[in-house]
JSON list of C-alpha atoms in Angstrom, two decimals:
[
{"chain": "A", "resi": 1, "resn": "UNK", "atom": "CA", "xyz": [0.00, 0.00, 0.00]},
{"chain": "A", "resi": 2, "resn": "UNK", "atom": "CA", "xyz": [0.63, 3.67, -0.30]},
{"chain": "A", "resi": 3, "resn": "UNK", "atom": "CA", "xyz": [0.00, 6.66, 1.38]},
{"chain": "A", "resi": 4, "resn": "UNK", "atom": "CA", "xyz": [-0.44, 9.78, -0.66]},
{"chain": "A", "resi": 5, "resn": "UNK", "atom": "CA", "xyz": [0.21, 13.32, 0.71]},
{"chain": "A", "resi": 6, "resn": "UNK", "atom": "CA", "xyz": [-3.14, 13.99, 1.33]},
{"chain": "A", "resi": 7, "resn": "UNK", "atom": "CA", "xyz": [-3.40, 10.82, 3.64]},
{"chain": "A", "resi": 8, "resn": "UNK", "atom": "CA", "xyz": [-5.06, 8.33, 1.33]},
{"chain": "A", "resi": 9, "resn": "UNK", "atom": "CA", "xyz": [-4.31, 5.04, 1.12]},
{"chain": "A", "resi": 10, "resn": "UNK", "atom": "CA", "xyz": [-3.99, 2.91, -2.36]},
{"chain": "A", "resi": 11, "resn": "UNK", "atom": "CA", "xyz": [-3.29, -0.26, -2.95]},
{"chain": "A", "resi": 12, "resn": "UNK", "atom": "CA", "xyz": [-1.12, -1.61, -5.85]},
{"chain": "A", "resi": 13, "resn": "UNK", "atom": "CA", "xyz": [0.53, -4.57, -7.45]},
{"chain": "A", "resi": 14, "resn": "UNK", "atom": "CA", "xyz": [4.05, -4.64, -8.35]},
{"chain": "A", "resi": 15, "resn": "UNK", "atom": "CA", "xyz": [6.53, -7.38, -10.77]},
{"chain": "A", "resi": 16, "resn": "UNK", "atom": "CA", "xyz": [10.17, -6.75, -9.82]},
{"chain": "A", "resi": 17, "resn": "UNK", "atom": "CA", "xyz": [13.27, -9.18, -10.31]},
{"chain": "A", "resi": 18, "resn": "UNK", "atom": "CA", "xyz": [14.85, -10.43, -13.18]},
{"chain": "A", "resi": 19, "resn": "UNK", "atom": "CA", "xyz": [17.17, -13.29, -13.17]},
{"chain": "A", "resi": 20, "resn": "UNK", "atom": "CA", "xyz": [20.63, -13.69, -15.40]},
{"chain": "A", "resi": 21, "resn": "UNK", "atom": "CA", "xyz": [21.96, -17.24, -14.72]},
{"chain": "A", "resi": 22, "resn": "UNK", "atom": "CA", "xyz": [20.12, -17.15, -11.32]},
{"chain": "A", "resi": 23, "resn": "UNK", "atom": "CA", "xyz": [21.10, -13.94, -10.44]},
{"chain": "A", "resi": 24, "resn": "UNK", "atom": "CA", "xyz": [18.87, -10.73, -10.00]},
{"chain": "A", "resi": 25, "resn": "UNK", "atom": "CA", "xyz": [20.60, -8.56, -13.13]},
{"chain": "A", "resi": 26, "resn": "UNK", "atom": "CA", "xyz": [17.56, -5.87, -13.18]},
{"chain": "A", "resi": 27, "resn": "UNK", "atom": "CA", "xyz": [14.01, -4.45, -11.18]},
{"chain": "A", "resi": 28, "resn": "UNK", "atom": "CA", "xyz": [11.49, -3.82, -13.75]},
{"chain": "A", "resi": 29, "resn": "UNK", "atom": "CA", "xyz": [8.24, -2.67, -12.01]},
{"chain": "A", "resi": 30, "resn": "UNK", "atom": "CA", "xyz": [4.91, -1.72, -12.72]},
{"chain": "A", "resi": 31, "resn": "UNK", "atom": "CA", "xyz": [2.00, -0.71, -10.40]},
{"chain": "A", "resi": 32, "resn": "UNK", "atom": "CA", "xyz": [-1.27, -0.35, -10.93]},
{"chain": "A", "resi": 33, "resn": "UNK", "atom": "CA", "xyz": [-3.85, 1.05, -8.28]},
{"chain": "A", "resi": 34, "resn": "UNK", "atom": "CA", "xyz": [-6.02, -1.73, -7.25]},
{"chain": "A", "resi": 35, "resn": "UNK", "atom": "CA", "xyz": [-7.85, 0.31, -4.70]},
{"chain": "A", "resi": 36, "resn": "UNK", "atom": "CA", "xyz": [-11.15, 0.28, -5.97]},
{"chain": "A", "resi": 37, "resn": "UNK", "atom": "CA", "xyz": [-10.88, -3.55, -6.26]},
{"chain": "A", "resi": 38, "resn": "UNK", "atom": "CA", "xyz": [-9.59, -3.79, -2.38]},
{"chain": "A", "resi": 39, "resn": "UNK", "atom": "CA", "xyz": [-12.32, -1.55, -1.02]},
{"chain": "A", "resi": 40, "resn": "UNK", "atom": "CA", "xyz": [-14.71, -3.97, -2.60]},
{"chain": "A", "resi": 41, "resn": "UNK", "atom": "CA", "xyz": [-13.18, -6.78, -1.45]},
{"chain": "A", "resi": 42, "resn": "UNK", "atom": "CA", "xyz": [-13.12, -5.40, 2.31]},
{"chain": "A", "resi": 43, "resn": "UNK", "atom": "CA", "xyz": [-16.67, -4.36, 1.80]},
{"chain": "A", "resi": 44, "resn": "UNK", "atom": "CA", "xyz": [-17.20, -7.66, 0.63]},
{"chain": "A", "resi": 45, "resn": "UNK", "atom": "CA", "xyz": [-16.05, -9.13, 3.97]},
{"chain": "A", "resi": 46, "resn": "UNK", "atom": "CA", "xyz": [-17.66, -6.97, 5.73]},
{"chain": "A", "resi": 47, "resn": "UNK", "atom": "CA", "xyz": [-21.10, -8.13, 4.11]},
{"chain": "A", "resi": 48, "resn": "UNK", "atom": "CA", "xyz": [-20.40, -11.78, 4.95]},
{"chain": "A", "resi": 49, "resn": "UNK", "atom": "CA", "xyz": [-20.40, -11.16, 8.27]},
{"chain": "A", "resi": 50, "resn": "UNK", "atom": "CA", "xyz": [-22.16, -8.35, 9.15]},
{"chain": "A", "resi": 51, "resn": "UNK", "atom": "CA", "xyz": [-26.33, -7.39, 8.72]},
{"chain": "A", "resi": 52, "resn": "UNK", "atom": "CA", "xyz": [-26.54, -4.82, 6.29]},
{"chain": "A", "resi": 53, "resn": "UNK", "atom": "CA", "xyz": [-29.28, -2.99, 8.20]},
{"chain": "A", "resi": 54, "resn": "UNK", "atom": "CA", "xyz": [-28.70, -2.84, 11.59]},
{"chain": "A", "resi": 55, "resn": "UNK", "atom": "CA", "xyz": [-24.86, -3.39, 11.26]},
{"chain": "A", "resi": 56, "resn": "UNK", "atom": "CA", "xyz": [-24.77, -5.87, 13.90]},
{"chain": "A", "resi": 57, "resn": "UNK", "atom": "CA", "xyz": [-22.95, -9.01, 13.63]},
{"chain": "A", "resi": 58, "resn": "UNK", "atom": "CA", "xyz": [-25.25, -11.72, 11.23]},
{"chain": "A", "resi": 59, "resn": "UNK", "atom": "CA", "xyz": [-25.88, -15.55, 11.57]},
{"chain": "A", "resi": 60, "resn": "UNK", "atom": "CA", "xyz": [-22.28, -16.60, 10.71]},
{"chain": "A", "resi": 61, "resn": "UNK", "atom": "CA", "xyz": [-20.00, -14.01, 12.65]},
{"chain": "A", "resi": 62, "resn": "UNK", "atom": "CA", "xyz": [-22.57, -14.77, 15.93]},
{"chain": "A", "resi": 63, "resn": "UNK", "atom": "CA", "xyz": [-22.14, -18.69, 15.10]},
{"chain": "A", "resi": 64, "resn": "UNK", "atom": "CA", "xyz": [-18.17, -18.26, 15.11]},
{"chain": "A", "resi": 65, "resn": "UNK", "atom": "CA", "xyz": [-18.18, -15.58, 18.42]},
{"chain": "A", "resi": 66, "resn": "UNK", "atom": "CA", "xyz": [-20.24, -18.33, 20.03]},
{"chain": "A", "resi": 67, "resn": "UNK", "atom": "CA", "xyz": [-17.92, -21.13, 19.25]},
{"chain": "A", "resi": 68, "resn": "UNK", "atom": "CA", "xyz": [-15.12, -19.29, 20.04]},
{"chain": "A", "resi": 69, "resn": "UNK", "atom": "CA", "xyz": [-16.53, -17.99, 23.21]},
{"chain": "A", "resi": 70, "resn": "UNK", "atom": "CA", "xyz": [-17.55, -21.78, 24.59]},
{"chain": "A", "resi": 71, "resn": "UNK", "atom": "CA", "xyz": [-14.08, -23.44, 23.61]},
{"chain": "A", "resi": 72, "resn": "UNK", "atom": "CA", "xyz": [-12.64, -20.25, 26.53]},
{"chain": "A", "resi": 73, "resn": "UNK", "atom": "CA", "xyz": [-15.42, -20.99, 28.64]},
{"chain": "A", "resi": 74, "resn": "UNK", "atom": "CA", "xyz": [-15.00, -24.48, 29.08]},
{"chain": "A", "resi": 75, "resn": "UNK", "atom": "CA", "xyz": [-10.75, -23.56, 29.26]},
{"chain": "A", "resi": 76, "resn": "UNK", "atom": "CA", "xyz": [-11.50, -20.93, 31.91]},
{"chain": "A", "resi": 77, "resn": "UNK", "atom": "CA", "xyz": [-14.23, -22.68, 33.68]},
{"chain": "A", "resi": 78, "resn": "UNK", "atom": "CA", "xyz": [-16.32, -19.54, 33.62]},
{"chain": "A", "resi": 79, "resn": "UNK", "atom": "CA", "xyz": [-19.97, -19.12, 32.16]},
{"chain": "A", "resi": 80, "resn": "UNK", "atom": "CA", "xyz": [-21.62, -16.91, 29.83]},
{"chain": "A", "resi": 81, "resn": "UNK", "atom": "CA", "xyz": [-25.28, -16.34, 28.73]},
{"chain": "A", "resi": 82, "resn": "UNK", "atom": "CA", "xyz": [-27.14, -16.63, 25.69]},
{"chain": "A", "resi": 83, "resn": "UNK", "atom": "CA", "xyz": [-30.08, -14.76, 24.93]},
{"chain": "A", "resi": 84, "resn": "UNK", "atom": "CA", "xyz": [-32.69, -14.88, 21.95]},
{"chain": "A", "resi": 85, "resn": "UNK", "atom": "CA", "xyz": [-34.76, -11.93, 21.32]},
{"chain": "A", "resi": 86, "resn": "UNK", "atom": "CA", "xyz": [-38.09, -11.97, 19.55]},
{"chain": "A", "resi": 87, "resn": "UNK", "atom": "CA", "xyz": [-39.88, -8.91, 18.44]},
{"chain": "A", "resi": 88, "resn": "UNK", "atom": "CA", "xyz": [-43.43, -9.07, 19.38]},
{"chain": "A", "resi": 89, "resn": "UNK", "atom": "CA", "xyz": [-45.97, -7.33, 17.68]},
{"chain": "A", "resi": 90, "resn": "UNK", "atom": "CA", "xyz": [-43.32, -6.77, 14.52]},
{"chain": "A", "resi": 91, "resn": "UNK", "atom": "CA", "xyz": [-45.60, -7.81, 11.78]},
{"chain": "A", "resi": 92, "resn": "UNK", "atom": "CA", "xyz": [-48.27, -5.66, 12.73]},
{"chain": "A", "resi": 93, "resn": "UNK", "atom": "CA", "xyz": [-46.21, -2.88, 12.23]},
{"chain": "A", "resi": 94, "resn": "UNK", "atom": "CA", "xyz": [-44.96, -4.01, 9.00]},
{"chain": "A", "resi": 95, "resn": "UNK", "atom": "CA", "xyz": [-48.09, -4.66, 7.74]},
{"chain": "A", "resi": 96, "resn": "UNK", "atom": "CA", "xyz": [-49.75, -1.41, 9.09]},
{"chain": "A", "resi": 97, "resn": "UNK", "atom": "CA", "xyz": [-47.01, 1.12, 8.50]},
{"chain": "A", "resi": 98, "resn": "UNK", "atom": "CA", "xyz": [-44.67, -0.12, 5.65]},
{"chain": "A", "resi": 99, "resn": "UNK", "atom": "CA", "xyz": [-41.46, -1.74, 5.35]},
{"chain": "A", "resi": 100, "resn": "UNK", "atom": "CA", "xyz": [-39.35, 1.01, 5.77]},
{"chain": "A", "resi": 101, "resn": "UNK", "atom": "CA", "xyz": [-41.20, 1.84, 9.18]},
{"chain": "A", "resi": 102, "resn": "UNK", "atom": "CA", "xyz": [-40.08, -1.97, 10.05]},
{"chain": "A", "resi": 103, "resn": "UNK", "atom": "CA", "xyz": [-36.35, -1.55, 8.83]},
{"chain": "A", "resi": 104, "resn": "UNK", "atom": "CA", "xyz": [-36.16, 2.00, 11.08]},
{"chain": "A", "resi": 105, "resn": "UNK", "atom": "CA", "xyz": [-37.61, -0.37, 14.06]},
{"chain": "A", "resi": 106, "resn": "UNK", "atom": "CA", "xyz": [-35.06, -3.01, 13.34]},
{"chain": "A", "resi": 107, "resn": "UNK", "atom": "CA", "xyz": [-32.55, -0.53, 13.47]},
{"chain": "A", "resi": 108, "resn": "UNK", "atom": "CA", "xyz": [-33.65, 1.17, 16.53]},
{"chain": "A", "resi": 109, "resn": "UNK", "atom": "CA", "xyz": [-34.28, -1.86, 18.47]},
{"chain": "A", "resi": 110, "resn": "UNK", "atom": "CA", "xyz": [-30.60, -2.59, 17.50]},
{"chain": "A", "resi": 111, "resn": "UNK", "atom": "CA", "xyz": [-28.72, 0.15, 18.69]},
{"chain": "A", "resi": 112, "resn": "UNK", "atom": "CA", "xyz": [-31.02, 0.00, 22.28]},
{"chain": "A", "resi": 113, "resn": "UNK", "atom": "CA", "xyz": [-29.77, -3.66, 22.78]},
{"chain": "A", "resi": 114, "resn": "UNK", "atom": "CA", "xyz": [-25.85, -2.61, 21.85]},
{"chain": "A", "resi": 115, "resn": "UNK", "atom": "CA", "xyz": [-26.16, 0.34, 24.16]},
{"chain": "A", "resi": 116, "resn": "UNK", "atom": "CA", "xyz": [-27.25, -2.07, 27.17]},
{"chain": "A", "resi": 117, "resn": "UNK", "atom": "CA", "xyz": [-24.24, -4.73, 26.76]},
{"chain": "A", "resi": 118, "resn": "UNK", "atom": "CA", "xyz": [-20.61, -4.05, 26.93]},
{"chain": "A", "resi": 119, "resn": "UNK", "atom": "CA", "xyz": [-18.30, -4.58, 24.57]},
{"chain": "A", "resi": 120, "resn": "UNK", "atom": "CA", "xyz": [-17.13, -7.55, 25.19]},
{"chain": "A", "resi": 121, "resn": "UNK", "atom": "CA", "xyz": [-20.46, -8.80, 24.71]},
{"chain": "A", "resi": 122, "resn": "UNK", "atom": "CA", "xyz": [-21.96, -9.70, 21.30]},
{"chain": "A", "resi": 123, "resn": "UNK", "atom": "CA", "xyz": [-25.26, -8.96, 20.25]},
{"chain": "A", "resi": 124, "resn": "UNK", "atom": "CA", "xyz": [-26.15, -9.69, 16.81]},
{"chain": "A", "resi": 125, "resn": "UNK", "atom": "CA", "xyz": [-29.12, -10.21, 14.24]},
{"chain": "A", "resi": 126, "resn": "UNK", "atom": "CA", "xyz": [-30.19, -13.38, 13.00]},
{"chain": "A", "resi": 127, "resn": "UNK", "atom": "CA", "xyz": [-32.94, -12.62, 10.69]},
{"chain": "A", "resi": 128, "resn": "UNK", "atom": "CA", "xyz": [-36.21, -11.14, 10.67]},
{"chain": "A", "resi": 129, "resn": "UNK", "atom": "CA", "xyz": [-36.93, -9.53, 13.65]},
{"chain": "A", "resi": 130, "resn": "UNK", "atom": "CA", "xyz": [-34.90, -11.97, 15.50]},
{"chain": "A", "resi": 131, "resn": "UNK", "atom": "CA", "xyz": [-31.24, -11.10, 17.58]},
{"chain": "A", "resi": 132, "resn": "UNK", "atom": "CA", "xyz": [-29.18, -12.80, 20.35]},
{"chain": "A", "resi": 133, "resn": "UNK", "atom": "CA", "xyz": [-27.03, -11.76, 22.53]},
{"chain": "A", "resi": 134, "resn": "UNK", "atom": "CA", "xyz": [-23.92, -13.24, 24.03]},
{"chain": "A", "resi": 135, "resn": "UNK", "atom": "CA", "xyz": [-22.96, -12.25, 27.71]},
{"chain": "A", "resi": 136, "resn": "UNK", "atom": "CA", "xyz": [-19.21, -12.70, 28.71]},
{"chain": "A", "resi": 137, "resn": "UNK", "atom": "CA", "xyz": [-19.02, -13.94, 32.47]},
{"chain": "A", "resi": 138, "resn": "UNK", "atom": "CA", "xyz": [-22.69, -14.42, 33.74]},
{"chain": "A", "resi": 139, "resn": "UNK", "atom": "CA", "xyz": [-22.48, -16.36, 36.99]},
{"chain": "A", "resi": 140, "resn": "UNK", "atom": "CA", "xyz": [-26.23, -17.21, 37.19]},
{"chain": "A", "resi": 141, "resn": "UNK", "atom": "CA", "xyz": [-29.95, -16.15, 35.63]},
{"chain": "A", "resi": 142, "resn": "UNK", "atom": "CA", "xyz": [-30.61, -14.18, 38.77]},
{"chain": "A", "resi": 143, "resn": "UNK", "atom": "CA", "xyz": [-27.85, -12.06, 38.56]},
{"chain": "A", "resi": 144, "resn": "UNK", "atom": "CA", "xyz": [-29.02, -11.22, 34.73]},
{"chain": "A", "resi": 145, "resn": "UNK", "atom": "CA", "xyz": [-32.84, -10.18, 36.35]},
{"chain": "A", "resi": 146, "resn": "UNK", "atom": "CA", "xyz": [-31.47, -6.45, 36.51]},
{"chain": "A", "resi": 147, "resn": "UNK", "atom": "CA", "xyz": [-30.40, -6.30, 33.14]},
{"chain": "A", "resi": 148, "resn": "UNK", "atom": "CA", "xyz": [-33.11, -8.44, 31.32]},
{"chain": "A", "resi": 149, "resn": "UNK", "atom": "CA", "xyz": [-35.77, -5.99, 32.91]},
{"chain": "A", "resi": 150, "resn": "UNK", "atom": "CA", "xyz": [-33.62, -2.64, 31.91]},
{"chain": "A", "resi": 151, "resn": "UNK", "atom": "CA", "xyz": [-33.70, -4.60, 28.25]},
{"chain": "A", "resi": 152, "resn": "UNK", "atom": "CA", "xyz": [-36.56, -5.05, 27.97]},
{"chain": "A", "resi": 153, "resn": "UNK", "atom": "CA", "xyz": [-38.04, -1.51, 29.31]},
{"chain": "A", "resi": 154, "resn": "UNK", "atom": "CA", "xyz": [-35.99, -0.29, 27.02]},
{"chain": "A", "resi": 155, "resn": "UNK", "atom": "CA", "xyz": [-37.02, -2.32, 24.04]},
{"chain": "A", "resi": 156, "resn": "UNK", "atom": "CA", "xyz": [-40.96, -1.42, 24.79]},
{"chain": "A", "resi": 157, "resn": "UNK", "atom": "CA", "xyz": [-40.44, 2.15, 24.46]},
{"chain": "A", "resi": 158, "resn": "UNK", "atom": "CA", "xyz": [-41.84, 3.77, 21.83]},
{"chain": "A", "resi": 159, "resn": "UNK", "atom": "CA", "xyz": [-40.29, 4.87, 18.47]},
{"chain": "A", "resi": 160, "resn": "UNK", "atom": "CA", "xyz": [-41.20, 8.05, 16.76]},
{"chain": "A", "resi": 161, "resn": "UNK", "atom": "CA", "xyz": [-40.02, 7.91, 12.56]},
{"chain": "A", "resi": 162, "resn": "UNK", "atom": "CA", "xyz": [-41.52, 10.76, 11.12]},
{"chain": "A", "resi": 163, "resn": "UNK", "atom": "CA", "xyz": [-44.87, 10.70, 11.72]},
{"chain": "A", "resi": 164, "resn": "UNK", "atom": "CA", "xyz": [-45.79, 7.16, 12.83]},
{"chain": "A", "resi": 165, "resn": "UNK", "atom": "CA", "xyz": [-45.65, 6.22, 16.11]},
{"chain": "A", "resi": 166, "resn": "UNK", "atom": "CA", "xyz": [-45.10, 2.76, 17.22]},
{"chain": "A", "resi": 167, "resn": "UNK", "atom": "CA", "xyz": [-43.78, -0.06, 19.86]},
{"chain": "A", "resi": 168, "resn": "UNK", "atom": "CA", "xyz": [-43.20, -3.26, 19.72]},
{"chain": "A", "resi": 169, "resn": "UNK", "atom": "CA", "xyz": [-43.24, -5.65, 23.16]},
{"chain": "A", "resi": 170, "resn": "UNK", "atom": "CA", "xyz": [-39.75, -8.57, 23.41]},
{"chain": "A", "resi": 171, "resn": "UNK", "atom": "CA", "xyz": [-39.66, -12.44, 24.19]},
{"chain": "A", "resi": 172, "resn": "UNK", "atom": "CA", "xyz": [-36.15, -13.10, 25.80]},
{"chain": "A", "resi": 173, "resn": "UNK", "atom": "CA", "xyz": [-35.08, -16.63, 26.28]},
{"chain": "A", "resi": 174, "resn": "UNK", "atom": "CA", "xyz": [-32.16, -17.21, 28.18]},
{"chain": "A", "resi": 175, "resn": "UNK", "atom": "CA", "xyz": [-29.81, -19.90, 28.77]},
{"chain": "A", "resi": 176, "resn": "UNK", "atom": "CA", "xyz": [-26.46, -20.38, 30.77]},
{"chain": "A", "resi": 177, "resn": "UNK", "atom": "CA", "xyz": [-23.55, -22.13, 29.99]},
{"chain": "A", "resi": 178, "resn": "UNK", "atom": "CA", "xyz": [-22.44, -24.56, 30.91]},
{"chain": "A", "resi": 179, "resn": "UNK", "atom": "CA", "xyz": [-25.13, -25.09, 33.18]},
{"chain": "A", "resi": 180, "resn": "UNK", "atom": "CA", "xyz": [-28.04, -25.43, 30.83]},
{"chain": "A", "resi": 181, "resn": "UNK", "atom": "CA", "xyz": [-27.15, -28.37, 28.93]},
{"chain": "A", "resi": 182, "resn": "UNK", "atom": "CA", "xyz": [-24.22, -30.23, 27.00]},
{"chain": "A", "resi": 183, "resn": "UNK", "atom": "CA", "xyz": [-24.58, -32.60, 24.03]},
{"chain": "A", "resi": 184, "resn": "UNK", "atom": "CA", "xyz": [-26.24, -35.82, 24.33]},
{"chain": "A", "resi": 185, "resn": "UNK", "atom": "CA", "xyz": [-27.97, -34.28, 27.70]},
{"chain": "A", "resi": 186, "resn": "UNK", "atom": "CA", "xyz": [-31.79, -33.25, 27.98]}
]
């Protein structure tokens, strides 16, 4: 990469050596700016792993942050909780006020669940109206009680886009690892 004067950075390719005999006798370079092709390709990466509404983490990047976070759980021997997150009363507003109302919803309801965890938590969207959350270091459900009411007070308050006003009530399921089940256990 290069930086130009003005601070930007571009990327570029380069062929160098030339061999006599198996010896370098001469550099002969070329560059051309492949910038445009690595912004798309970061962008691209991005994408695969991150909901294009809300921004949150999607399916896969939560699937791989889980993983990840139960092989250092079981390491550590500490526990962490999962929460799933349903909308309720979603489709009503779709229906009633439009799918752009909905996607303004989804992205409200988003940044009101990242503003509640901390960052080493995860929250992310699975689909729909639909998000978990991952909580780093959760000794038991009671000690969540405080934050899963805050959540969801904070989820049922109303949202004001433009003209429409609107709410939409949440169904949290939570469960604790490791002490809420293992494979091959009911």
């Amino acid at each position: 990469t290069l930086t130009l004067p003005q601070g930007e950075r571009i990327w570029s390719t380069t062929l160098s050596p030339i061999f006599t005999e198996g010896i370098i006798t001469h550099l002969v370079g070329s560059a051309t700016d492949i910038t445009a092709q690595r912004k798309l390709e970061e962008e691209l990466v991005y994408y695969a792993n991150y909901d294009k509404l809300t921004n949150l983490p999607n399916r896969r990047l939560f699937f791989d942050r889980l993983e990840s976070l139960i092989f250092y759980s079981a390491r550590e021997k500490e526990s962490f909780a999962l929460l799933f997150i349903d909308l309720d009363g979603f489709k009503g507003i779709n229906d009633t006020h439009g799918h752009e109302v909905g996607d303004e919803v989804l992205k409200k309801t988003a940044q009101r669940i990242s503003s509640t965890i901390r960052k080493s938590d995860t929250a992310a969207r699975m689909g729909g109206d639909e998000f978990t959350v991952l909580l780093r270091d959760v000794k038991s459900k009671d000690s969540l009680a405080p934050f899963l009411q805050k959540l969801l007070t904070l989820l049922q308050e109303d949202m004001v886009f433009s003209d429409v006003q609107c709410s939409v009530g949440a169904s949290i399921g939570v469960a604790l690892y490791p002490q809420d089940g293992k494979d091959g256990e009911t």
